[in-house]
Amino acid sequence: MTGGRRDKVQSIRESWIATAIVIGVLLVCVFTFMFPHGFFTPKSPIQIRRTDTPNVQTGTCESPEHVNKLEADIASLLETNAGLKKRLAEQGQDNTQKQVMVLGDQHKVGPFGTVKALRTNPTVVPDESVNPRLAKMLEKVAVGKELIVALANTYVKDMLEIWFTSIKRVGVTNYLVVALDDQIVEYCKTNDVPVYKRGPEEVIDSVARSGDAHAVSGLKFHILREFLQLGYSVLLSDIDIVYLQNPFDHLHRDSDVESMTDGHDNMTAYGFNDYFDEPIMGWSRYVHTTRIWAYNSGFFYIRPTIPSIELLDRVVDRLSKQPNLWDQAVFNEELFFPSHPGYEGLHAAKRTLDFYQFMNSKVLFKTVRKDDKLKKMKPVIVHVNYHPDKLPRMKAVVEFYVNGKQNALDAFPDGSGW
Ligand SMILES: *[C@@H]1O[C@H](CO)[C@@H](O)[C@H](O)[C@H]1NC(C)=O
């Protein structure tokens, strides 16, 4: 009896345990079905970012389809994770991160003499929406995403003829005149010269009509911006320039700005160590300075990069606040002055073009025409920037270099003759 009772109690106990196990298994299955990602589904991006492999447990009673679905869920979570990481990197948490993005991965430094910093900045993503009409025109005119651009109004019509004739002569087709008045538009059209005029909605017309050379100079930095935003490199050119070779064959394209110089020899063009003398200081009377003659803002090649556009914006901004400043002086200050208290300098890469190839009129009239060896070398361009009698000197340059008239330059004084 006792034994039978014990057996009965045991079997009741066992059936209770069996029932409990069955209920437990059922509960697990129900919960696994209702919450396949567990109770604490990671929802915020931060949790996703931290959890490289989401912790999803599969129950014992998963069907194969369910397992597949869970695997797909994991894959999509990982994808979201990678996407978020990428987006965060693109947004850039700080300047350092931006730098890393520009420079690529961090590197160990190589052996002595093998280290070279980056100087060629990446180009911007073209944005056609800033000026669809200009974008269409540039698609036709530009070659290799680059072109010569010059601003012109009626006052420079005679020089403009020499300018575009010389460009056509050297076989360059990728050039564009930004006309500042309707007469120039007509003049260019009759001479088969690519021309672009801004719409009447633009504010430039009053500046253009004034004929003020300095106002036009400030304007060109403003107009240039759109060309760069559209993704084009621009060889900005004044009109008082004669082209003797294709300039695009003589650029380096390694810098944000490649400019001709107002310098006249190796030192002044490319930079030198000059000293300032203060005798009262005795032993330390000489203080060394770093000097370079100004870059000529009438002829420079500018690549569509962030530093380039920042340069244009800085120049435009300063000229709009102080209109009597000389645009070339502002252009140089923005390019060269380093960061200092209260001022953040521009970080643009720059290159001085060869002053014999991209020749200013001081080099030509003071040096080259008197030197038998230099006389025989043909420059890429001659810019009559140092002399007010521009038209006759431009004509003389054509006579000398194009028509071979050996004495064409002789009649002119070295300077302006006053
Ligand atoms: C100027 O520099 C060039 C190249 O760097 C060199 O060949 C030439 O001799 C230099 N001229 C003078 C006058 O030092």
Coordinates of C-alpha atoms and ligand atoms in Angstrom, one line a residue:
M1 CA 0.0 0.0 0.0
T2 CA 2.6 2.4 1.1
G3 CA 4.6 1.5 -1.9
G4 CA 1.6 1.9 -4.2
R5 CA 0.9 5.3 -2.7
R6 CA 4.4 6.4 -3.1
D7 CA 4.3 5.3 -6.7
K8 CA 1.1 7.2 -7.3
V9 CA 2.6 10.4 -5.7
Q10 CA 5.7 10.0 -7.8
S11 CA 3.8 9.5 -11.0
I12 CA 1.7 12.6 -10.2
R13 CA 4.9 14.5 -9.5
E14 CA 6.4 13.3 -12.8
S15 CA 3.3 14.2 -14.8
W16 CA 3.4 17.7 -13.2
I17 CA 7.1 18.0 -14.2
A18 CA 6.2 16.8 -17.7
T19 CA 3.4 19.3 -18.0
A20 CA 5.7 22.1 -16.8
I21 CA 8.3 21.1 -19.4
V22 CA 5.7 21.1 -22.2
I23 CA 4.3 24.5 -21.1
G24 CA 7.9 25.9 -20.9
V25 CA 8.8 24.7 -24.4
L26 CA 5.5 26.0 -25.7
L27 CA 6.1 29.4 -24.1
V28 CA 9.6 29.6 -25.6
C29 CA 8.2 28.8 -29.0
V30 CA 5.5 31.4 -28.7
F31 CA 7.9 34.1 -27.6
T32 CA 10.4 33.2 -30.2
F33 CA 7.7 33.5 -32.8
M34 CA 6.4 36.8 -31.5
F35 CA 9.8 38.4 -30.8
P36 CA 12.2 36.9 -33.3
H37 CA 14.8 39.6 -32.5
G38 CA 14.6 39.1 -28.8
F39 CA 13.0 41.4 -26.2
F40 CA 15.5 44.3 -26.7
T41 CA 15.4 45.1 -30.4
P42 CA 18.3 47.5 -31.1
K43 CA 16.6 50.5 -32.6
S44 CA 18.9 53.5 -32.3
P45 CA 21.8 53.9 -34.7
I46 CA 24.2 54.0 -31.9
Q47 CA 23.2 50.5 -30.8
I48 CA 23.5 49.3 -34.3
R49 CA 26.9 50.9 -34.6
R50 CA 28.2 49.3 -31.5
T51 CA 26.8 45.8 -32.2
D52 CA 28.7 44.5 -35.2
T53 CA 26.9 41.2 -35.0
P54 CA 23.4 41.6 -33.7
N55 CA 22.7 39.0 -30.9
V56 CA 19.8 37.1 -32.3
Q57 CA 19.1 33.6 -30.8
T58 CA 17.3 31.0 -32.8
G59 CA 14.9 28.8 -30.8
T60 CA 14.7 25.0 -31.1
C61 CA 11.5 25.1 -32.9
E62 CA 12.5 27.4 -35.8
S63 CA 11.3 26.4 -39.2
P64 CA 13.9 26.6 -42.0
E65 CA 12.1 29.5 -43.6
H66 CA 12.2 31.3 -40.2
V67 CA 15.9 30.7 -40.0
N68 CA 16.4 32.1 -43.5
K69 CA 14.3 35.2 -42.6
L70 CA 16.5 35.7 -39.5
E71 CA 19.6 35.4 -41.5
A72 CA 18.3 38.0 -44.0
D73 CA 17.5 40.3 -41.0
I74 CA 21.0 40.0 -39.8
A75 CA 22.4 40.7 -43.2
S76 CA 20.2 43.8 -43.6
L77 CA 21.2 45.0 -40.1
L78 CA 24.9 44.7 -41.1
E79 CA 24.2 46.6 -44.2
T80 CA 22.5 49.4 -42.3
N81 CA 25.4 49.4 -40.0
A82 CA 27.9 49.8 -42.9
G83 CA 25.8 52.5 -44.5
L84 CA 25.6 54.5 -41.2
K85 CA 29.3 54.3 -40.7
K86 CA 29.8 55.5 -44.2
R87 CA 27.3 58.4 -43.8
L88 CA 28.9 59.4 -40.5
A89 CA 32.3 59.4 -42.2
E90 CA 30.9 61.5 -45.1
Q91 CA 29.4 64.0 -42.7
G92 CA 32.7 64.4 -41.1
Q93 CA 32.8 64.6 -37.3
D94 CA 35.5 67.2 -37.3
N95 CA 38.3 68.6 -39.5
T96 CA 40.7 65.8 -38.7
Q97 CA 38.2 63.3 -40.0
K98 CA 37.7 65.3 -43.2
Q99 CA 41.5 65.4 -43.6
V100 CA 41.7 61.6 -43.2
M101 CA 39.0 61.3 -45.9
V102 CA 41.0 63.5 -48.2
L103 CA 44.3 62.0 -47.5
G104 CA 43.1 58.4 -47.3
D105 CA 44.4 56.0 -44.7
Q106 CA 47.1 57.0 -42.2
H107 CA 50.6 55.9 -43.3
K108 CA 53.8 55.2 -41.6
V109 CA 56.5 57.5 -42.8
G110 CA 58.9 56.0 -45.4
P111 CA 62.7 56.4 -45.4
F112 CA 64.4 59.8 -45.7
G113 CA 63.9 61.5 -49.0
T114 CA 60.8 59.5 -50.0
V115 CA 58.2 61.6 -48.2
K116 CA 56.0 63.8 -50.3
A117 CA 52.9 65.7 -49.1
L118 CA 49.7 65.9 -51.0
R119 CA 49.4 69.1 -53.1
T120 CA 46.7 68.2 -55.6
N121 CA 43.3 68.5 -54.0
P122 CA 40.4 66.5 -55.3
T123 CA 37.9 68.3 -57.6
V124 CA 34.4 69.1 -56.4
V125 CA 31.3 67.2 -57.6
P126 CA 29.9 69.2 -60.5
D127 CA 26.6 70.9 -59.8
E128 CA 24.8 71.8 -63.0
S129 CA 21.9 73.4 -61.1
V130 CA 23.9 76.5 -60.3
N131 CA 23.7 77.5 -64.0
P132 CA 22.1 75.0 -66.4
R133 CA 22.5 77.4 -69.4
L134 CA 26.3 77.9 -68.8
A135 CA 26.6 74.1 -68.1
K136 CA 25.2 73.4 -71.6
M137 CA 27.5 75.9 -73.2
L138 CA 30.6 74.5 -71.4
E139 CA 29.8 71.0 -72.5
K140 CA 30.2 72.2 -76.1
V141 CA 33.1 74.5 -75.6
A142 CA 35.4 72.9 -73.0
V143 CA 38.0 70.3 -73.9
G144 CA 39.1 67.9 -71.2
K145 CA 36.9 69.8 -68.7
E146 CA 39.0 73.0 -69.1
L147 CA 38.9 76.2 -71.0
I148 CA 40.2 79.8 -71.3
V149 CA 37.8 82.4 -70.0
A150 CA 38.1 86.2 -70.4
L151 CA 35.8 89.0 -69.5
A152 CA 35.4 91.8 -72.1
N153 CA 33.4 94.9 -72.8
T154 CA 33.3 97.4 -75.7
Y155 CA 36.3 99.3 -74.3
V156 CA 38.7 96.5 -75.1
K157 CA 37.3 95.5 -78.5
D158 CA 40.5 96.2 -80.5
M159 CA 42.7 94.2 -78.1
L160 CA 40.0 91.5 -78.0
E161 CA 40.5 91.0 -81.8
I162 CA 44.3 90.4 -81.3
W163 CA 43.5 88.2 -78.4
F164 CA 41.1 85.8 -80.1
T165 CA 43.0 85.8 -83.4
S166 CA 46.1 84.7 -81.5
I167 CA 44.2 81.9 -79.7
K168 CA 42.7 80.7 -83.0
R169 CA 46.1 80.7 -84.6
V170 CA 47.6 78.3 -82.0
G171 CA 44.6 75.9 -82.6
V172 CA 42.9 76.4 -79.2
T173 CA 39.1 76.0 -79.5
N174 CA 38.2 75.7 -75.8
Y175 CA 37.9 79.4 -74.9
L176 CA 35.0 81.6 -74.0
V177 CA 34.4 85.3 -73.8
V178 CA 32.2 86.5 -71.0
A179 CA 30.6 89.5 -72.7
L180 CA 29.8 92.4 -70.4
D181 CA 27.7 94.2 -73.0
D182 CA 25.6 93.5 -76.1
Q183 CA 28.1 95.0 -78.6
I184 CA 30.7 92.4 -77.5
V185 CA 28.1 89.6 -77.9
E186 CA 27.5 90.7 -81.5
Y187 CA 31.2 91.3 -82.2
C188 CA 32.1 87.8 -81.0
K189 CA 29.2 86.2 -82.9
T190 CA 30.3 87.8 -86.2
N191 CA 33.9 86.6 -85.6
D192 CA 32.9 83.1 -84.6
V193 CA 34.1 83.5 -81.1
P194 CA 32.4 81.5 -78.3
V195 CA 30.6 84.0 -76.2
Y196 CA 28.4 83.9 -73.1
K197 CA 26.5 86.7 -71.5
R198 CA 24.9 86.6 -68.2
G199 CA 21.1 86.9 -67.9
P200 CA 19.5 90.3 -67.0
E201 CA 18.7 88.9 -63.5
E202 CA 22.4 89.1 -62.8
V203 CA 23.7 92.1 -60.9
I204 CA 26.8 92.6 -63.0
D205 CA 25.4 94.9 -65.7
S206 CA 25.9 98.1 -63.8
V207 CA 29.5 97.2 -63.1
A208 CA 30.1 96.2 -66.7
R209 CA 28.6 99.4 -68.1
S210 CA 30.8 101.6 -65.9
G211 CA 33.9 100.4 -67.8
D212 CA 35.9 100.6 -64.6
A213 CA 38.8 98.2 -65.0
H214 CA 39.0 97.5 -61.3
A215 CA 35.3 96.8 -60.9
V216 CA 35.5 94.4 -63.8
S217 CA 38.5 92.7 -62.1
G218 CA 36.4 92.1 -58.9
L219 CA 33.6 90.8 -61.0
K220 CA 35.7 88.1 -62.7
F221 CA 36.3 86.3 -59.4
H222 CA 32.6 86.3 -58.8
I223 CA 31.8 84.9 -62.3
L224 CA 34.6 82.3 -62.1
R225 CA 32.9 80.6 -59.2
E226 CA 30.1 79.2 -61.3
F227 CA 32.6 77.7 -63.8
L228 CA 34.3 75.9 -60.9
Q229 CA 31.0 74.8 -59.4
L230 CA 30.2 73.2 -62.7
G231 CA 33.4 71.2 -62.4
Y232 CA 35.6 73.0 -64.9
S233 CA 39.2 74.2 -64.6
V234 CA 39.6 77.7 -65.9
L235 CA 42.5 79.4 -67.4
L236 CA 41.5 83.0 -66.6
S237 CA 42.9 85.4 -69.1
D238 CA 43.0 89.2 -69.4
I239 CA 42.5 90.6 -72.9
D240 CA 45.9 92.3 -73.2
I241 CA 47.5 88.9 -73.8
V242 CA 49.0 87.4 -77.0
Y243 CA 48.9 83.6 -77.3
L244 CA 51.9 82.1 -79.1
Q245 CA 51.6 78.4 -78.2
N246 CA 48.8 76.3 -76.8
P247 CA 48.9 77.1 -73.0
F248 CA 47.2 73.8 -72.1
D249 CA 50.4 72.0 -73.2
H250 CA 52.4 73.8 -70.6
L251 CA 50.4 73.5 -67.4
H252 CA 51.1 71.1 -64.6
R253 CA 47.7 70.7 -63.1
D254 CA 49.1 69.8 -59.7
S255 CA 48.0 72.8 -57.7
D256 CA 44.8 74.7 -56.9
V257 CA 46.2 77.8 -58.6
E258 CA 48.9 78.0 -61.2
S259 CA 49.7 81.6 -62.0
M260 CA 51.9 83.7 -64.1
T261 CA 54.1 86.1 -62.1
D262 CA 54.9 89.8 -62.1
G263 CA 58.5 88.8 -61.3
H264 CA 61.3 89.3 -63.8
D265 CA 64.0 86.8 -62.8
N266 CA 64.5 83.6 -60.8
M267 CA 64.5 85.3 -57.5
T268 CA 61.6 87.6 -57.9
A269 CA 59.5 85.1 -59.7
Y270 CA 60.1 82.0 -57.6
G271 CA 60.9 83.5 -54.2
F272 CA 64.0 84.5 -52.3
N273 CA 65.4 85.2 -48.9
D274 CA 65.7 89.0 -48.4
Y275 CA 67.0 90.8 -45.3
F276 CA 65.9 93.8 -43.5
D277 CA 68.8 95.8 -42.0
E278 CA 68.5 97.6 -38.6
P279 CA 72.1 98.7 -37.7
I280 CA 71.1 99.9 -34.2
M281 CA 70.7 96.2 -33.3
G282 CA 74.4 95.5 -33.9
W283 CA 75.1 91.8 -33.9
S284 CA 71.5 91.0 -35.0
R285 CA 71.1 93.9 -37.5
Y286 CA 69.9 91.6 -40.3
V287 CA 66.5 90.1 -40.2
H288 CA 65.6 87.7 -42.9
T289 CA 62.3 87.9 -44.8
T290 CA 60.7 85.6 -47.4
R291 CA 59.7 87.5 -50.5
I292 CA 58.1 86.8 -53.8
W293 CA 56.8 89.1 -56.5
A294 CA 53.0 89.1 -56.9
Y295 CA 51.1 86.5 -58.8
N296 CA 49.4 88.1 -61.8
S297 CA 45.7 87.9 -61.3
G298 CA 45.2 88.5 -65.0
F299 CA 46.4 85.1 -66.0
F300 CA 46.1 82.0 -63.8
Y301 CA 44.8 78.5 -64.1
I302 CA 42.5 77.5 -61.3
R303 CA 41.2 73.9 -60.7
P304 CA 37.7 73.2 -59.4
T305 CA 38.6 72.4 -55.8
I306 CA 37.4 73.6 -52.4
P307 CA 40.5 75.7 -51.7
S308 CA 40.1 77.4 -55.1
I309 CA 36.5 78.3 -54.5
E310 CA 37.3 79.4 -51.0
L311 CA 39.9 81.7 -52.5
L312 CA 37.4 83.2 -55.0
D313 CA 34.9 83.7 -52.2
R314 CA 37.5 85.4 -49.9
V315 CA 38.5 87.8 -52.7
V316 CA 34.9 88.6 -53.7
D317 CA 34.0 89.2 -50.0
R318 CA 36.9 91.5 -49.3
L319 CA 36.4 93.5 -52.5
S320 CA 32.7 93.9 -51.8
K321 CA 33.6 95.4 -48.4
Q322 CA 36.5 97.6 -49.6
P323 CA 35.9 98.3 -53.3
N324 CA 38.9 100.5 -53.6
L325 CA 41.3 97.7 -52.9
W326 CA 43.3 96.3 -55.9
D327 CA 42.0 92.9 -56.7
Q328 CA 45.5 91.6 -57.5
A329 CA 46.8 92.6 -54.1
V330 CA 43.8 90.9 -52.4
F331 CA 44.3 87.8 -54.5
N332 CA 48.0 87.6 -53.4
E333 CA 47.3 88.3 -49.7
E334 CA 44.6 85.6 -49.6
L335 CA 46.9 83.1 -51.3
F336 CA 50.0 83.8 -49.2
F337 CA 49.3 85.1 -45.7
P338 CA 49.5 82.4 -43.1
S339 CA 47.1 81.8 -40.3
H340 CA 47.7 84.2 -37.4
P341 CA 45.8 85.4 -34.3
G342 CA 42.4 86.4 -35.5
Y343 CA 42.9 85.2 -39.0
E344 CA 42.7 81.8 -40.7
G345 CA 44.8 81.5 -43.7
L346 CA 43.8 79.8 -46.9
H347 CA 45.3 76.3 -47.5
A348 CA 45.7 76.3 -51.2
A349 CA 48.4 74.7 -53.3
K350 CA 50.1 77.2 -55.7
R351 CA 52.6 77.1 -58.5
T352 CA 54.4 79.9 -60.2
L353 CA 54.4 79.4 -64.0
D354 CA 57.8 79.7 -65.9
F355 CA 58.3 83.4 -66.4
Y356 CA 59.9 82.9 -69.8
Q357 CA 57.0 80.8 -71.0
F358 CA 54.3 82.9 -69.5
M359 CA 56.0 86.2 -70.0
N360 CA 55.1 89.6 -68.7
S361 CA 55.9 92.7 -70.8
K362 CA 58.7 93.8 -68.4
V363 CA 60.6 90.6 -69.0
L364 CA 60.1 91.0 -72.8
F365 CA 61.0 94.6 -73.1
K366 CA 63.7 94.9 -70.4
T367 CA 65.5 91.6 -70.9
V368 CA 64.4 89.2 -73.6
R369 CA 64.5 91.5 -76.7
K370 CA 68.1 92.5 -75.8
D371 CA 69.3 88.9 -75.3
D372 CA 70.2 87.0 -78.4
K373 CA 69.6 83.6 -76.9
L374 CA 66.3 84.5 -75.1
K375 CA 65.1 86.3 -78.2
K376 CA 65.0 83.0 -80.1
M377 CA 62.7 81.2 -77.6
K378 CA 59.0 81.5 -78.3
P379 CA 57.0 82.1 -75.1
V380 CA 53.6 80.5 -74.6
I381 CA 52.0 83.9 -74.0
V382 CA 53.0 87.5 -73.6
H383 CA 51.0 89.6 -71.3
V384 CA 51.3 93.4 -71.8
N385 CA 50.6 94.1 -68.2
Y386 CA 53.5 96.4 -67.5
H387 CA 52.7 99.0 -70.2
P388 CA 49.8 101.3 -70.8
D389 CA 50.3 101.4 -74.6
K390 CA 48.9 97.9 -74.8
L391 CA 47.5 97.8 -78.3
P392 CA 50.7 98.8 -80.2
R393 CA 52.8 96.5 -78.0
M394 CA 50.5 93.6 -78.6
K395 CA 50.7 94.2 -82.3
A396 CA 54.5 94.4 -82.1
V397 CA 54.6 91.0 -80.2
V398 CA 52.6 89.4 -83.1
E399 CA 54.9 91.0 -85.6
F400 CA 58.0 89.8 -83.8
Y401 CA 57.0 86.2 -82.8
V402 CA 54.4 85.3 -85.5
N403 CA 55.6 87.2 -88.6
G404 CA 59.3 87.1 -87.7
K405 CA 59.9 90.8 -88.0
Q406 CA 63.1 91.0 -86.1
N407 CA 63.0 94.8 -85.3
A408 CA 59.3 94.9 -84.4
L409 CA 60.0 95.4 -80.7
D410 CA 62.8 97.9 -81.1
A411 CA 60.9 101.2 -81.2
F412 CA 59.4 100.8 -77.7
P413 CA 61.1 102.1 -74.5
D414 CA 61.7 99.6 -71.7
G415 CA 59.1 101.3 -69.5
S416 CA 56.1 103.5 -70.2
G417 CA 58.2 106.5 -71.2
W418 CA 56.9 109.0 -68.8
Ligands
LIG1 C1 67.3 80.3 -63.2 O1 66.8 79.0 -62.9 C2 66.9 78.1 -64.0 C3 66.2 76.8 -63.6 O2 66.0 76.7 -62.3 C4 68.4 77.9 -64.3 O3 68.6 77.0 -65.3 C5 69.0 79.2 -64.6 O4 70.4 79.1 -64.8 C6 68.7 80.2 -63.5 N1 69.1 81.6 -64.0 C7 70.0 82.3 -63.3 C8 70.3 83.6 -63.9 O5 70.4 82.0 -62.2

